[in-house]
Coordinates of C-alpha atoms and ligand atoms in Angstrom, one line a residue:
M1 CA 19.8 85.7 112.8
V2 CA 17.1 86.2 115.3
I3 CA 13.6 86.0 113.7
E4 CA 12.0 89.4 113.3
E5 CA 9.3 89.0 116.0
E6 CA 11.9 88.0 118.6
H7 CA 14.1 91.0 117.5
S8 CA 11.2 93.5 118.0
W9 CA 10.5 92.0 121.5
L10 CA 14.1 92.4 122.5
Q11 CA 14.1 95.9 121.0
E12 CA 11.0 96.9 123.0
L13 CA 12.2 95.4 126.2
P14 CA 13.2 98.2 128.6
K15 CA 16.9 97.7 129.2
V16 CA 20.0 98.7 131.2
E17 CA 23.6 98.2 130.3
L18 CA 26.2 98.0 133.0
H19 CA 29.4 97.3 131.0
V20 CA 30.2 99.7 128.1
H21 CA 33.4 101.7 127.7
L22 CA 33.0 105.3 126.5
E23 CA 36.3 105.1 124.7
G24 CA 35.3 101.8 123.1
S25 CA 31.9 103.0 121.9
M26 CA 33.3 104.9 118.9
S27 CA 32.2 103.5 115.5
V28 CA 34.4 103.6 112.3
D29 CA 32.5 106.7 111.3
T30 CA 33.1 108.5 114.6
V31 CA 36.8 107.6 114.6
R32 CA 37.1 108.8 111.0
A33 CA 35.3 112.1 111.9
L34 CA 37.5 112.7 114.8
S35 CA 40.6 111.8 112.7
D36 CA 39.5 114.4 110.2
R37 CA 38.8 117.0 112.9
H38 CA 42.3 116.7 114.2
G39 CA 44.2 116.0 110.9
A40 CA 45.5 112.7 112.2
D41 CA 47.2 110.0 110.0
P42 CA 45.2 106.7 110.2
T43 CA 47.5 104.9 107.8
K44 CA 49.9 103.8 110.5
V45 CA 47.1 101.7 111.9
W46 CA 45.2 101.0 108.8
P47 CA 47.7 101.1 105.9
N48 CA 45.0 100.1 103.4
G49 CA 42.6 102.8 104.3
W50 CA 39.6 102.9 106.6
P51 CA 38.1 99.5 107.2
E52 CA 34.4 98.8 106.6
A53 CA 34.3 97.5 110.2
F54 CA 37.0 97.1 112.8
S55 CA 38.6 93.6 113.1
F56 CA 41.2 92.2 115.4
D57 CA 43.6 89.3 115.9
G58 CA 43.6 89.0 119.7
F59 CA 43.8 91.6 122.5
P60 CA 47.2 93.3 121.6
D61 CA 46.1 94.0 118.0
F62 CA 42.8 95.3 119.4
A63 CA 44.7 97.6 121.8
Q64 CA 46.7 99.1 119.0
Q65 CA 43.7 100.3 117.1
F66 CA 41.9 101.2 120.3
F67 CA 44.7 103.5 121.3
F68 CA 44.7 105.3 117.9
G69 CA 41.0 106.1 118.6
L70 CA 41.9 107.2 122.1
S71 CA 44.6 109.6 120.8
L72 CA 41.8 111.5 118.9
L73 CA 40.0 112.4 122.1
R74 CA 41.8 115.7 122.8
S75 CA 39.2 118.1 124.3
G76 CA 36.1 118.1 126.4
Q77 CA 34.2 118.7 123.1
D78 CA 35.5 115.4 121.7
L79 CA 34.2 113.7 124.8
V80 CA 30.8 115.4 124.4
T81 CA 30.7 114.1 120.8
I82 CA 31.3 110.5 121.6
I83 CA 29.0 110.5 124.7
E84 CA 26.2 112.0 122.7
D85 CA 26.8 109.4 119.9
L86 CA 26.7 106.6 122.5
A87 CA 23.5 108.0 124.0
V88 CA 21.7 108.3 120.7
T89 CA 22.6 104.6 119.9
V90 CA 21.5 103.2 123.2
A91 CA 18.4 105.3 123.4
S92 CA 17.4 103.9 120.0
Q93 CA 17.4 100.5 121.6
N94 CA 15.3 101.4 124.6
V95 CA 18.2 101.4 127.0
R96 CA 17.1 103.6 129.9
Y97 CA 20.1 103.6 132.1
A98 CA 23.8 102.8 131.2
E99 CA 26.8 102.6 133.5
V100 CA 29.6 103.8 131.3
T101 CA 33.2 103.2 132.1
T102 CA 35.7 105.9 131.2
T103 CA 39.5 105.8 131.7
A104 CA 40.4 109.2 133.2
Y105 CA 44.1 108.3 133.3
T106 CA 44.5 108.1 129.6
H107 CA 43.0 111.6 129.1
F108 CA 45.2 113.2 131.7
L109 CA 48.3 111.6 130.1
D110 CA 50.6 113.6 127.7
R111 CA 50.7 111.4 124.6
G112 CA 52.6 112.2 121.4
E113 CA 50.7 114.8 119.4
R114 CA 48.3 115.8 122.1
S115 CA 48.8 117.2 125.5
G116 CA 46.8 115.8 128.5
M117 CA 43.4 117.2 129.3
S118 CA 42.9 119.1 132.5
Q119 CA 40.7 117.5 135.2
E120 CA 38.3 120.3 134.8
E121 CA 38.0 119.9 131.0
Y122 CA 37.5 116.1 131.4
R123 CA 34.8 116.7 134.1
D124 CA 33.0 119.4 132.1
G125 CA 33.0 117.1 129.0
L126 CA 31.5 114.3 130.9
N127 CA 28.9 116.5 132.6
E128 CA 27.8 118.1 129.4
G129 CA 27.6 114.7 127.6
R130 CA 25.6 113.3 130.5
R131 CA 23.2 116.2 130.3
R132 CA 22.7 115.7 126.6
A133 CA 22.2 111.9 127.2
A134 CA 19.4 112.7 129.6
E135 CA 17.7 114.7 126.8
H136 CA 17.9 111.6 124.6
G137 CA 16.1 109.7 127.4
V138 CA 19.1 107.8 128.8
E139 CA 20.5 108.3 132.3
L140 CA 24.2 107.7 132.6
G141 CA 26.3 106.6 135.6
W142 CA 30.0 106.8 135.4
V143 CA 32.6 104.1 136.3
I144 CA 36.1 105.5 136.2
D145 CA 38.6 102.7 135.9
I146 CA 42.4 102.2 136.5
P147 CA 44.1 100.9 133.3
R148 CA 46.1 98.1 134.9
D149 CA 48.6 97.8 132.0
L150 CA 49.3 101.6 132.0
E151 CA 48.9 102.8 135.6
I152 CA 51.2 100.7 137.7
P153 CA 50.1 100.2 141.3
D154 CA 52.7 102.7 142.6
Q155 CA 51.0 105.4 140.7
T156 CA 47.9 107.0 142.2
V157 CA 46.7 109.3 139.4
T158 CA 43.2 107.7 139.2
I159 CA 42.5 107.4 142.9
D160 CA 43.9 110.8 143.7
Y161 CA 41.6 112.2 141.0
L162 CA 38.6 110.3 142.4
E163 CA 39.2 111.7 145.9
G164 CA 39.6 115.3 144.5
P165 CA 37.1 118.1 143.7
N166 CA 36.8 117.6 139.9
T167 CA 34.8 114.3 139.6
P168 CA 31.8 114.3 137.2
D169 CA 28.2 114.2 138.2
G170 CA 26.8 110.6 138.3
L171 CA 30.1 109.0 139.4
V172 CA 29.1 105.6 140.9
A173 CA 32.1 103.2 140.9
I174 CA 35.8 102.5 140.4
G175 CA 36.8 99.9 137.8
L176 CA 40.0 98.0 136.8
G177 CA 40.5 97.6 133.1
G178 CA 43.2 96.7 130.6
Y179 CA 45.2 93.6 129.9
E180 CA 45.1 91.1 132.8
V181 CA 48.1 88.9 131.9
G182 CA 51.0 90.1 133.9
F183 CA 49.0 92.8 135.7
P184 CA 47.3 91.2 138.8
A185 CA 44.6 92.8 140.8
A186 CA 45.9 92.5 144.3
P187 CA 48.4 95.4 144.1
Y188 CA 45.5 97.7 143.6
A189 CA 43.8 96.7 146.8
E190 CA 44.7 100.0 148.5
H191 CA 43.4 102.1 145.6
F192 CA 40.0 100.2 145.8
A193 CA 39.9 100.6 149.6
R194 CA 40.3 104.3 149.2
A195 CA 37.6 104.5 146.6
Q196 CA 35.2 102.5 148.7
A197 CA 35.9 104.7 151.7
I198 CA 34.5 107.7 149.7
G199 CA 31.4 105.7 148.7
L200 CA 32.3 104.3 145.3
H201 CA 31.3 100.8 144.3
S202 CA 33.8 98.2 143.1
V203 CA 33.5 96.8 139.6
P204 CA 36.8 95.5 138.3
H205 CA 37.4 93.4 135.1
A206 CA 38.7 89.9 135.8
G207 CA 38.5 86.4 134.3
E208 CA 38.7 87.6 130.7
T209 CA 42.3 87.3 129.6
E210 CA 43.3 85.5 132.8
G211 CA 41.7 82.6 134.6
A212 CA 40.0 81.8 137.9
E213 CA 42.7 83.2 140.2
S214 CA 42.2 86.7 138.7
V215 CA 38.4 86.5 139.5
R216 CA 39.0 85.3 143.1
S217 CA 41.5 88.2 143.6
A218 CA 39.0 90.7 142.3
I219 CA 36.5 89.5 145.0
V220 CA 38.9 89.0 147.9
D221 CA 41.4 91.8 147.3
L222 CA 39.2 94.5 145.6
G223 CA 35.8 93.8 147.2
A224 CA 34.2 93.4 143.7
E225 CA 30.4 93.9 143.7
R226 CA 30.2 93.0 140.1
I227 CA 32.9 91.7 137.8
G228 CA 33.5 92.7 134.2
H229 CA 33.5 89.4 132.2
G230 CA 34.5 86.8 134.9
V231 CA 33.6 84.0 132.4
R232 CA 36.7 82.0 133.1
C233 CA 35.6 81.4 136.7
L234 CA 34.2 78.1 135.5
E235 CA 37.7 76.8 135.6
D236 CA 37.4 76.5 139.4
P237 CA 34.2 75.0 140.9
E238 CA 35.0 76.4 144.4
L239 CA 35.2 79.9 143.0
V240 CA 31.9 79.5 141.2
K241 CA 30.4 78.6 144.6
M242 CA 32.0 81.7 146.1
I243 CA 30.5 83.9 143.4
V244 CA 27.0 82.4 143.8
D245 CA 27.1 82.7 147.6
S246 CA 28.3 86.3 147.5
G247 CA 25.8 87.3 144.8
V248 CA 28.5 89.0 142.7
M249 CA 27.1 89.6 139.2
L250 CA 29.1 88.9 136.1
E251 CA 28.8 91.4 133.3
V252 CA 28.9 89.1 130.3
C253 CA 29.9 90.4 126.8
P254 CA 29.5 87.6 124.2
T255 CA 30.7 89.4 121.0
S256 CA 33.7 90.9 122.9
N257 CA 34.7 87.4 124.1
L258 CA 34.5 86.0 120.6
L259 CA 36.4 88.8 118.9
L260 CA 39.2 88.9 121.5
G261 CA 39.6 85.1 121.5
V262 CA 38.3 84.4 125.0
V263 CA 36.0 81.8 123.4
E264 CA 36.7 80.0 120.2
E265 CA 33.1 79.9 119.0
M266 CA 29.9 81.5 120.3
E267 CA 28.4 78.0 120.8
A268 CA 31.0 77.4 123.4
H269 CA 30.3 80.6 125.4
A270 CA 30.1 80.1 129.2
L271 CA 26.8 82.0 129.7
P272 CA 24.5 78.9 129.8
A273 CA 26.8 77.1 132.2
L274 CA 27.1 80.2 134.4
Q275 CA 23.3 80.4 134.6
E276 CA 23.0 76.7 135.2
A277 CA 25.4 77.1 138.1
G278 CA 23.3 79.9 139.6
V279 CA 25.7 82.8 138.9
R280 CA 24.0 86.2 138.4
T281 CA 24.7 87.5 134.9
C282 CA 23.7 90.4 132.7
L283 CA 24.4 91.0 129.0
N284 CA 26.6 93.9 127.7
T285 CA 28.4 95.2 124.6
D286 CA 31.8 96.1 126.2
D287 CA 33.2 98.2 123.3
P288 CA 30.2 98.4 120.9
G289 CA 31.8 100.7 118.3
W290 CA 35.0 98.6 118.0
F291 CA 33.1 95.4 118.0
A292 CA 30.3 96.6 115.7
T293 CA 27.6 95.5 118.1
D294 CA 24.8 96.8 120.2
L295 CA 22.8 95.6 123.1
V296 CA 19.9 94.2 121.1
T297 CA 22.4 92.3 119.0
E298 CA 24.0 90.8 122.1
L299 CA 20.5 89.8 123.5
G300 CA 19.7 88.3 120.1
I301 CA 22.9 86.2 120.2
A302 CA 21.9 85.0 123.6
S303 CA 18.4 84.0 122.2
D304 CA 19.7 82.4 119.1
V305 CA 22.9 80.7 120.2
L306 CA 22.9 80.5 123.9
G307 CA 19.3 79.3 124.7
I308 CA 18.1 82.4 126.6
D309 CA 14.3 82.6 126.2
R310 CA 12.0 85.7 126.9
T311 CA 11.6 84.8 130.6
G312 CA 15.4 84.5 130.9
H313 CA 15.9 87.9 129.2
L314 CA 13.3 89.5 131.5
A315 CA 15.0 88.0 134.5
M316 CA 18.4 89.2 133.4
Q317 CA 17.2 92.8 132.9
Q318 CA 15.5 92.7 136.4
G319 CA 18.8 91.4 137.8
A320 CA 20.8 94.0 136.0
V321 CA 18.6 96.8 137.3
A322 CA 18.9 95.4 140.9
A323 CA 22.7 95.2 140.5
S324 CA 23.1 98.7 139.0
F325 CA 24.0 101.7 141.0
A326 CA 21.1 103.8 139.6
S327 CA 19.0 105.9 142.0
Q328 CA 16.4 103.9 144.0
E329 CA 13.7 105.9 142.2
L330 CA 14.9 104.9 138.8
K331 CA 15.3 101.3 139.9
T332 CA 11.8 101.1 141.3
S333 CA 10.3 102.6 138.2
L334 CA 12.2 100.3 135.8
L335 CA 11.4 97.2 137.9
A336 CA 7.7 98.1 137.9
E337 CA 7.8 98.5 134.1
L338 CA 9.6 95.1 133.7
A339 CA 7.2 93.4 136.0
T340 CA 4.3 94.1 133.7
H341 CA 6.2 93.8 130.4
P342 CA 4.4 91.3 128.2
I343 CA 6.3 88.0 127.4
Ligands
ZN1 ZN1 35.4 95.9 129.4

């Protein structure tokens, strides 16, 4: 564990988070409350009753539990509930700005016991949640991602929605999420080109469950400005050089990588080697509810296990602010605050 003094310094450091999934932010308590709200049956996923904390055996097992949680998001009000829960949690850690990924496609889809949400209800839920987040002191930007293992490239549900009249306030980017293996990025090039043509930034996941080729394709085919994870780029030194030269930032999520088996032990995490190679990196929680983590915990792991000192943390926050799609006004104010933050 991080010593107490270090923990309070990390806690007080003004922070931004660029890689956190709204639908992955639900804690056991929130999933349970939503399950009760809708009279759902959790025993098909957890036959022995509610767990103390979620645990997983690899990505497919994680996905099964994740989709149960997702099936409980049936109305705009459910979205407001989880956005406000997330906002309260991140605000308590002095996170000032968060870019939150949400998967519109899964809410529009008819799925078993629930019918799909309308675009208007989804938009209104996000707008109301974002308004409440601001009251808690956190500005939210939205990333809406294509779930590569659900929305095949021939479908255009997400990109059609993004081009339409019902997008939420604060929408900044398009993402590409889901299980990489067997679902390459290149077939989504047209979707990303359309999104970029309407001013959205490109922040796909890559190099998590697949290797270097997936990261290269995210940059070459999708015009990635930041990459979710990307930690497996180290398998290819030429690619590492391309990432450094292009200034693409990797959104690193240590606990997520450990729990989903991307790394076997935290000591072997790629973060120190990425920084040594000159790759821009920032720290994130990915799915904080499901992984029972928060941003201060992730920063603490980086301090404790991965050799990041206070100067390194400060530099990572400054880099994350610069690589964010927050308003210039907010960026300037956060950078000014970080510049005078005591080390
Ligand atoms: Zn992610």
